[in-house]
Amino acid sequence: MTQHATLGVAVVGTGRMGADHVRRITDVISGARVSAVVDIDAGRAKGLADGIDGCTAYTDPGAALAADDVDAVLIASPGPAHEAALLTAFEHDLPVLCEKPLTPDAASTLRVLEAELRLGHRRVQVGFMRRYDAEYLKLKSLLDSGELGRPLMLHNRHRNADVLPYFTERMLINDSVVHEMDAARWLLGQEISAVTVLKPRPSGNAPAGLSDPQFVVMETDGGVLVDVEIYANCRFGYQVQAEAVCENGTARIGEAHGMLVNSAGRWGGSIARDFVERFVEAYDREVQCWVDATLRGEVTGPSCWDGYAAAAVCEAGVRAQAEGLRAEVDLIERPALYR
Ligand code: ISE
């Protein structure tokens, strides 16, 4: 790999997130350009590439990753396609930013982690973008400062206005609560050791077959309780909130207090429509940090270990959800590369 002064990025998968990242790299952040777009839909890839100077459209990730003008890869294809793309990136020793989930289950994530271990150095930053949100970052530094004493509980609310028709019950865990699983591990610096899932009666707004909302309770190996209300069809907007309860105080984020308007006998503000809007700055910061670190020859941010640990917690979560029991998380010992 020859790295150019401006990082040439191949974006693999140009659906909603992929197309948004193409826009971000082209128009928002510095130090990188999109030199390749890859999609099984040739027309969609060509449509995007045609609007960008020096960008080539591919349908085969292998061909794109072998190209001379590709220095790094951003993987935003559907989860089941990630493993093959990651292994191809490793063959070329290319730096990768991979959207969550790293892969859809713990066994395949472990295969990716082992392949990175064989390379002998980190190559992957996983797209857990909550870690780049300004409010999450403030909460993390407050907890790390010790000012509030030890954290005891972390309450979370994760609400989507609605979800696509193919959204399944296990996706409440794998696709949505996975963010809180990672955020809790990161905020607390602890691993999650067990998961329980409770279900109230389903909302009449939930599609048939989807028991929505659900209440997920996680225990950490440091004795903290983490709860998450996941409500995927709340209708009113997109809301992600977290409150840490500590020995000497509490701290809450995600109230989204932008402008408050008083008018016609009411007061209030607006609620984001979806995660692309709510977390736009976090995504920008995430991709900029990846580009900056890559240009410095470093790999920072959530690692394959974080991707694997989140996948293992998801697996316990899905078991707890299906069987109505408390499921323990099964983790391998953390390899030295990720300590
Ligand atoms: C989606 O995939 C995301 O990553 C969003 O952040 C989350 O809020 C949503 O529930 C997921 O489906």
PDB file of N, CA, C and O in Angstrom, residues 102-147:
ATOM      1  N   LEU A 102     -19.620  -5.037  13.826  1.00  0.00           N
ATOM      2  CA  LEU A 102     -18.401  -5.445  13.127  1.00  0.00           C
ATOM      3  C   LEU A 102     -18.749  -6.621  12.213  1.00  0.00           C
ATOM      4  O   LEU A 102     -18.438  -6.610  11.023  1.00  0.00           O
ATOM      5  N   THR A 103     -19.390  -7.645  12.779  1.00  0.00           N
ATOM      6  CA  THR A 103     -20.033  -8.715  11.998  1.00  0.00           C
ATOM      7  C   THR A 103     -21.276  -9.120  12.790  1.00  0.00           C
ATOM      8  O   THR A 103     -21.422  -8.734  13.946  1.00  0.00           O
ATOM      9  N   PRO A 104     -22.178  -9.921  12.207  1.00  0.00           N
ATOM     10  CA  PRO A 104     -23.465 -10.129  12.886  1.00  0.00           C
ATOM     11  C   PRO A 104     -23.448 -11.024  14.131  1.00  0.00           C
ATOM     12  O   PRO A 104     -24.412 -11.031  14.869  1.00  0.00           O
ATOM     13  N   ASP A 105     -22.399 -11.817  14.359  1.00  0.00           N
ATOM     14  CA  ASP A 105     -22.429 -12.684  15.550  1.00  0.00           C
ATOM     15  C   ASP A 105     -21.028 -12.828  16.132  1.00  0.00           C
ATOM     16  O   ASP A 105     -20.030 -12.498  15.491  1.00  0.00           O
ATOM     17  N   ALA A 106     -20.976 -13.361  17.364  1.00  0.00           N
ATOM     18  CA  ALA A 106     -19.690 -13.403  18.075  1.00  0.00           C
ATOM     19  C   ALA A 106     -18.682 -14.324  17.381  1.00  0.00           C
ATOM     20  O   ALA A 106     -17.491 -14.021  17.346  1.00  0.00           O
ATOM     21  N   ALA A 107     -19.149 -15.453  16.789  1.00  0.00           N
ATOM     22  CA  ALA A 107     -18.199 -16.394  16.164  1.00  0.00           C
ATOM     23  C   ALA A 107     -17.494 -15.729  14.982  1.00  0.00           C
ATOM     24  O   ALA A 107     -16.262 -15.836  14.833  1.00  0.00           O
ATOM     25  N   SER A 108     -18.257 -15.011  14.144  1.00  0.00           N
ATOM     26  CA  SER A 108     -17.609 -14.383  12.982  1.00  0.00           C
ATOM     27  C   SER A 108     -16.757 -13.188  13.436  1.00  0.00           C
ATOM     28  O   SER A 108     -15.700 -12.913  12.850  1.00  0.00           O
ATOM     29  N   THR A 109     -17.183 -12.490  14.482  1.00  0.00           N
ATOM     30  CA  THR A 109     -16.367 -11.370  14.979  1.00  0.00           C
ATOM     31  C   THR A 109     -15.040 -11.891  15.513  1.00  0.00           C
ATOM     32  O   THR A 109     -13.984 -11.284  15.299  1.00  0.00           O
ATOM     33  N   LEU A 110     -15.096 -13.046  16.157  1.00  0.00           N
ATOM     34  CA  LEU A 110     -13.872 -13.653  16.678  1.00  0.00           C
ATOM     35  C   LEU A 110     -12.924 -14.045  15.534  1.00  0.00           C
ATOM     36  O   LEU A 110     -11.706 -13.861  15.632  1.00  0.00           O
ATOM     37  N   ARG A 111     -13.505 -14.522  14.408  1.00  0.00           N
ATOM     38  CA  ARG A 111     -12.650 -14.855  13.248  1.00  0.00           C
ATOM     39  C   ARG A 111     -11.931 -13.594  12.750  1.00  0.00           C
ATOM     40  O   ARG A 111     -10.751 -13.632  12.410  1.00  0.00           O
ATOM     41  N   VAL A 112     -12.654 -12.472  12.734  1.00  0.00           N
ATOM     42  CA  VAL A 112     -12.043 -11.214  12.270  1.00  0.00           C
ATOM     43  C   VAL A 112     -10.947 -10.777  13.247  1.00  0.00           C
ATOM     44  O   VAL A 112      -9.841 -10.408  12.841  1.00  0.00           O
ATOM     45  N   LEU A 113     -11.265 -10.860  14.542  1.00  0.00           N
ATOM     46  CA  LEU A 113     -10.279 -10.475  15.571  1.00  0.00           C
ATOM     47  C   LEU A 113      -9.013 -11.337  15.431  1.00  0.00           C
ATOM     48  O   LEU A 113      -7.886 -10.836  15.478  1.00  0.00           O
ATOM     49  N   GLU A 114      -9.222 -12.656  15.210  1.00  0.00           N
ATOM     50  CA  GLU A 114      -8.050 -13.541  15.079  1.00  0.00           C
ATOM     51  C   GLU A 114      -7.247 -13.214  13.824  1.00  0.00           C
ATOM     52  O   GLU A 114      -6.016 -13.278  13.836  1.00  0.00           O
ATOM     53  N   ALA A 115      -7.946 -12.815  12.757  1.00  0.00           N
ATOM     54  CA  ALA A 115      -7.232 -12.438  11.526  1.00  0.00           C
ATOM     55  C   ALA A 115      -6.416 -11.169  11.769  1.00  0.00           C
ATOM     56  O   ALA A 115      -5.278 -11.047  11.298  1.00  0.00           O
ATOM     57  N   GLU A 116      -6.972 -10.227  12.549  1.00  0.00           N
ATOM     58  CA  GLU A 116      -6.214  -9.004  12.850  1.00  0.00           C
ATOM     59  C   GLU A 116      -5.018  -9.334  13.755  1.00  0.00           C
ATOM     60  O   GLU A 116      -3.926  -8.787  13.571  1.00  0.00           O
ATOM     61  N   LEU A 117      -5.230 -10.268  14.685  1.00  0.00           N
ATOM     62  CA  LEU A 117      -4.115 -10.694  15.547  1.00  0.00           C
ATOM     63  C   LEU A 117      -2.979 -11.274  14.689  1.00  0.00           C
ATOM     64  O   LEU A 117      -1.807 -11.036  14.954  1.00  0.00           O
ATOM     65  N   ARG A 118      -3.358 -12.039  13.631  1.00  0.00           N
ATOM     66  CA  ARG A 118      -2.322 -12.629  12.753  1.00  0.00           C
ATOM     67  C   ARG A 118      -1.545 -11.538  12.026  1.00  0.00           C
ATOM     68  O   ARG A 118      -0.355 -11.680  11.767  1.00  0.00           O
ATOM     69  N   LEU A 119      -2.244 -10.409  11.705  1.00  0.00           N
ATOM     70  CA  LEU A 119      -1.528  -9.282  11.080  1.00  0.00           C
ATOM     71  C   LEU A 119      -0.488  -8.723  12.049  1.00  0.00           C
ATOM     72  O   LEU A 119       0.517  -8.175  11.650  1.00  0.00           O
ATOM     73  N   GLY A 120      -0.828  -8.803  13.335  1.00  0.00           N
ATOM     74  CA  GLY A 120       0.110  -8.359  14.374  1.00  0.00           C
ATOM     75  C   GLY A 120      -0.054  -6.910  14.782  1.00  0.00           C
ATOM     76  O   GLY A 120       0.650  -6.424  15.656  1.00  0.00           O
ATOM     77  N   HIS A 121      -0.962  -6.203  14.133  1.00  0.00           N
ATOM     78  CA  HIS A 121      -1.227  -4.816  14.537  1.00  0.00           C
ATOM     79  C   HIS A 121      -2.680  -4.489  14.253  1.00  0.00           C
ATOM     80  O   HIS A 121      -3.313  -5.121  13.434  1.00  0.00           O
ATOM     81  N   ARG A 122      -3.192  -3.461  14.964  1.00  0.00           N
ATOM     82  CA  ARG A 122      -4.584  -3.072  14.757  1.00  0.00           C
ATOM     83  C   ARG A 122      -4.764  -2.409  13.408  1.00  0.00           C
ATOM     84  O   ARG A 122      -3.921  -1.634  12.963  1.00  0.00           O
ATOM     85  N   ARG A 123      -5.849  -2.737  12.758  1.00  0.00           N
ATOM     86  CA  ARG A 123      -6.176  -2.114  11.494  1.00  0.00           C
ATOM     87  C   ARG A 123      -7.569  -1.486  11.509  1.00  0.00           C
ATOM     88  O   ARG A 123      -7.910  -0.653  10.682  1.00  0.00           O
ATOM     89  N   VAL A 124      -8.416  -1.930  12.484  1.00  0.00           N
ATOM     90  CA  VAL A 124      -9.849  -1.628  12.411  1.00  0.00           C
ATOM     91  C   VAL A 124     -10.298  -0.648  13.503  1.00  0.00           C
ATOM     92  O   VAL A 124      -9.965  -0.815  14.680  1.00  0.00           O
ATOM     93  N   GLN A 125     -11.053   0.348  13.085  1.00  0.00           N
ATOM     94  CA  GLN A 125     -11.847   1.167  14.020  1.00  0.00           C
ATOM     95  C   GLN A 125     -13.304   0.798  13.767  1.00  0.00           C
ATOM     96  O   GLN A 125     -13.772   0.834  12.629  1.00  0.00           O
ATOM     97  N   VAL A 126     -14.022   0.410  14.835  1.00  0.00           N
ATOM     98  CA  VAL A 126     -15.430   0.002  14.666  1.00  0.00           C
ATOM     99  C   VAL A 126     -16.334   1.232  14.838  1.00  0.00           C
ATOM    100  O   VAL A 126     -16.084   2.083  15.686  1.00  0.00           O
ATOM    101  N   GLY A 127     -17.393   1.293  14.029  1.00  0.00           N
ATOM    102  CA  GLY A 127     -18.247   2.481  13.975  1.00  0.00           C
ATOM    103  C   GLY A 127     -19.231   2.642  15.124  1.00  0.00           C
ATOM    104  O   GLY A 127     -20.419   2.860  14.884  1.00  0.00           O
ATOM    105  N   PHE A 128     -18.736   2.548  16.360  1.00  0.00           N
ATOM    106  CA  PHE A 128     -19.595   2.865  17.503  1.00  0.00           C
ATOM    107  C   PHE A 128     -19.498   4.375  17.725  1.00  0.00           C
ATOM    108  O   PHE A 128     -18.665   4.856  18.499  1.00  0.00           O
ATOM    109  N   MET A 129     -20.356   5.104  17.018  1.00  0.00           N
ATOM    110  CA  MET A 129     -20.150   6.561  16.945  1.00  0.00           C
ATOM    111  C   MET A 129     -20.616   7.316  18.166  1.00  0.00           C
ATOM    112  O   MET A 129     -20.291   8.500  18.312  1.00  0.00           O
ATOM    113  N   ARG A 130     -21.341   6.647  19.098  1.00  0.00           N
ATOM    114  CA  ARG A 130     -21.720   7.357  20.326  1.00  0.00           C
ATOM    115  C   ARG A 130     -20.467   7.861  21.050  1.00  0.00           C
ATOM    116  O   ARG A 130     -20.506   8.854  21.748  1.00  0.00           O
ATOM    117  N   ARG A 131     -19.357   7.131  20.893  1.00  0.00           N
ATOM    118  CA  ARG A 131     -18.114   7.525  21.579  1.00  0.00           C
ATOM    119  C   ARG A 131     -17.575   8.860  21.071  1.00  0.00           C
ATOM    120  O   ARG A 131     -16.641   9.400  21.637  1.00  0.00           O
ATOM    121  N   TYR A 132     -18.137   9.348  19.952  1.00  0.00           N
ATOM    122  CA  TYR A 132     -17.663  10.612  19.368  1.00  0.00           C
ATOM    123  C   TYR A 132     -18.688  11.729  19.537  1.00  0.00           C
ATOM    124  O   TYR A 132     -18.497  12.837  19.047  1.00  0.00           O
ATOM    125  N   ASP A 133     -19.801  11.450  20.220  1.00  0.00           N
ATOM    126  CA  ASP A 133     -20.834  12.457  20.457  1.00  0.00           C
ATOM    127  C   ASP A 133     -20.369  13.380  21.587  1.00  0.00           C
ATOM    128  O   ASP A 133     -19.862  12.908  22.623  1.00  0.00           O
ATOM    129  N   ALA A 134     -20.545  14.694  21.403  1.00  0.00           N
ATOM    130  CA  ALA A 134     -20.016  15.667  22.373  1.00  0.00           C
ATOM    131  C   ALA A 134     -20.553  15.398  23.783  1.00  0.00           C
ATOM    132  O   ALA A 134     -19.805  15.489  24.766  1.00  0.00           O
ATOM    133  N   GLU A 135     -21.838  15.064  23.908  1.00  0.00           N
ATOM    134  CA  GLU A 135     -22.401  14.858  25.251  1.00  0.00           C
ATOM    135  C   GLU A 135     -21.888  13.570  25.887  1.00  0.00           C
ATOM    136  O   GLU A 135     -21.590  13.523  27.080  1.00  0.00           O
ATOM    137  N   TYR A 136     -21.804  12.498  25.089  1.00  0.00           N
ATOM    138  CA  TYR A 136     -21.233  11.247  25.632  1.00  0.00           C
ATOM    139  C   TYR A 136     -19.792  11.472  26.078  1.00  0.00           C
ATOM    140  O   TYR A 136     -19.350  10.953  27.105  1.00  0.00           O
ATOM    141  N   LEU A 137     -19.042  12.267  25.283  1.00  0.00           N
ATOM    142  CA  LEU A 137     -17.645  12.532  25.650  1.00  0.00           C
ATOM    143  C   LEU A 137     -17.555  13.282  26.976  1.00  0.00           C
ATOM    144  O   LEU A 137     -16.693  12.998  27.806  1.00  0.00           O
ATOM    145  N   LYS A 138     -18.512  14.229  27.190  1.00  0.00           N
ATOM    146  CA  LYS A 138     -18.515  14.983  28.459  1.00  0.00           C
ATOM    147  C   LYS A 138     -18.838  14.048  29.613  1.00  0.00           C
ATOM    148  O   LYS A 138     -18.232  14.129  30.680  1.00  0.00           O
ATOM    149  N   LEU A 139     -19.817  13.173  29.402  1.00  0.00           N
ATOM    150  CA  LEU A 139     -20.194  12.242  30.471  1.00  0.00           C
ATOM    151  C   LEU A 139     -19.012  11.335  30.811  1.00  0.00           C
ATOM    152  O   LEU A 139     -18.702  11.096  31.973  1.00  0.00           O
ATOM    153  N   LYS A 140     -18.332  10.861  29.753  1.00  0.00           N
ATOM    154  CA  LYS A 140     -17.175   9.981  29.971  1.00  0.00           C
ATOM    155  C   LYS A 140     -16.103  10.706  30.795  1.00  0.00           C
ATOM    156  O   LYS A 140     -15.555  10.141  31.746  1.00  0.00           O
ATOM    157  N   SER A 141     -15.816  11.993  30.440  1.00  0.00           N
ATOM    158  CA  SER A 141     -14.727  12.635  31.188  1.00  0.00           C
ATOM    159  C   SER A 141     -15.177  12.954  32.608  1.00  0.00           C
ATOM    160  O   SER A 141     -14.361  12.897  33.541  1.00  0.00           O
ATOM    161  N   LEU A 142     -16.465  13.229  32.825  1.00  0.00           N
ATOM    162  CA  LEU A 142     -16.943  13.459  34.197  1.00  0.00           C
ATOM    163  C   LEU A 142     -16.807  12.171  35.025  1.00  0.00           C
ATOM    164  O   LEU A 142     -16.311  12.194  36.152  1.00  0.00           O
ATOM    165  N   LEU A 143     -17.224  11.054  34.452  1.00  0.00           N
ATOM    166  CA  LEU A 143     -17.121   9.789  35.195  1.00  0.00           C
ATOM    167  C   LEU A 143     -15.656   9.458  35.471  1.00  0.00           C
ATOM    168  O   LEU A 143     -15.294   9.058  36.580  1.00  0.00           O
ATOM    169  N   ASP A 144     -14.808   9.667  34.454  1.00  0.00           N
ATOM    170  CA  ASP A 144     -13.377   9.358  34.632  1.00  0.00           C
ATOM    171  C   ASP A 144     -12.722  10.254  35.691  1.00  0.00           C
ATOM    172  O   ASP A 144     -11.776   9.841  36.348  1.00  0.00           O
ATOM    173  N   SER A 145     -13.257  11.483  35.842  1.00  0.00           N
ATOM    174  CA  SER A 145     -12.641  12.413  36.806  1.00  0.00           C
ATOM    175  C   SER A 145     -12.860  11.953  38.243  1.00  0.00           C
ATOM    176  O   SER A 145     -12.154  12.379  39.150  1.00  0.00           O
ATOM    177  N   GLY A 146     -13.879  11.138  38.464  1.00  0.00           N
ATOM    178  CA  GLY A 146     -14.161  10.650  39.813  1.00  0.00           C
ATOM    179  C   GLY A 146     -14.927  11.649  40.673  1.00  0.00           C
ATOM    180  O   GLY A 146     -15.251  11.385  41.830  1.00  0.00           O
ATOM    181  N   GLU A 147     -15.247  12.811  40.081  1.00  0.00           N
ATOM    182  CA  GLU A 147     -15.920  13.884  40.831  1.00  0.00           C
ATOM    183  C   GLU A 147     -17.237  13.414  41.462  1.00  0.00           C
ATOM    184  O   GLU A 147     -17.601  13.847  42.552  1.00  0.00           O
TER     185      GLU A 147
END
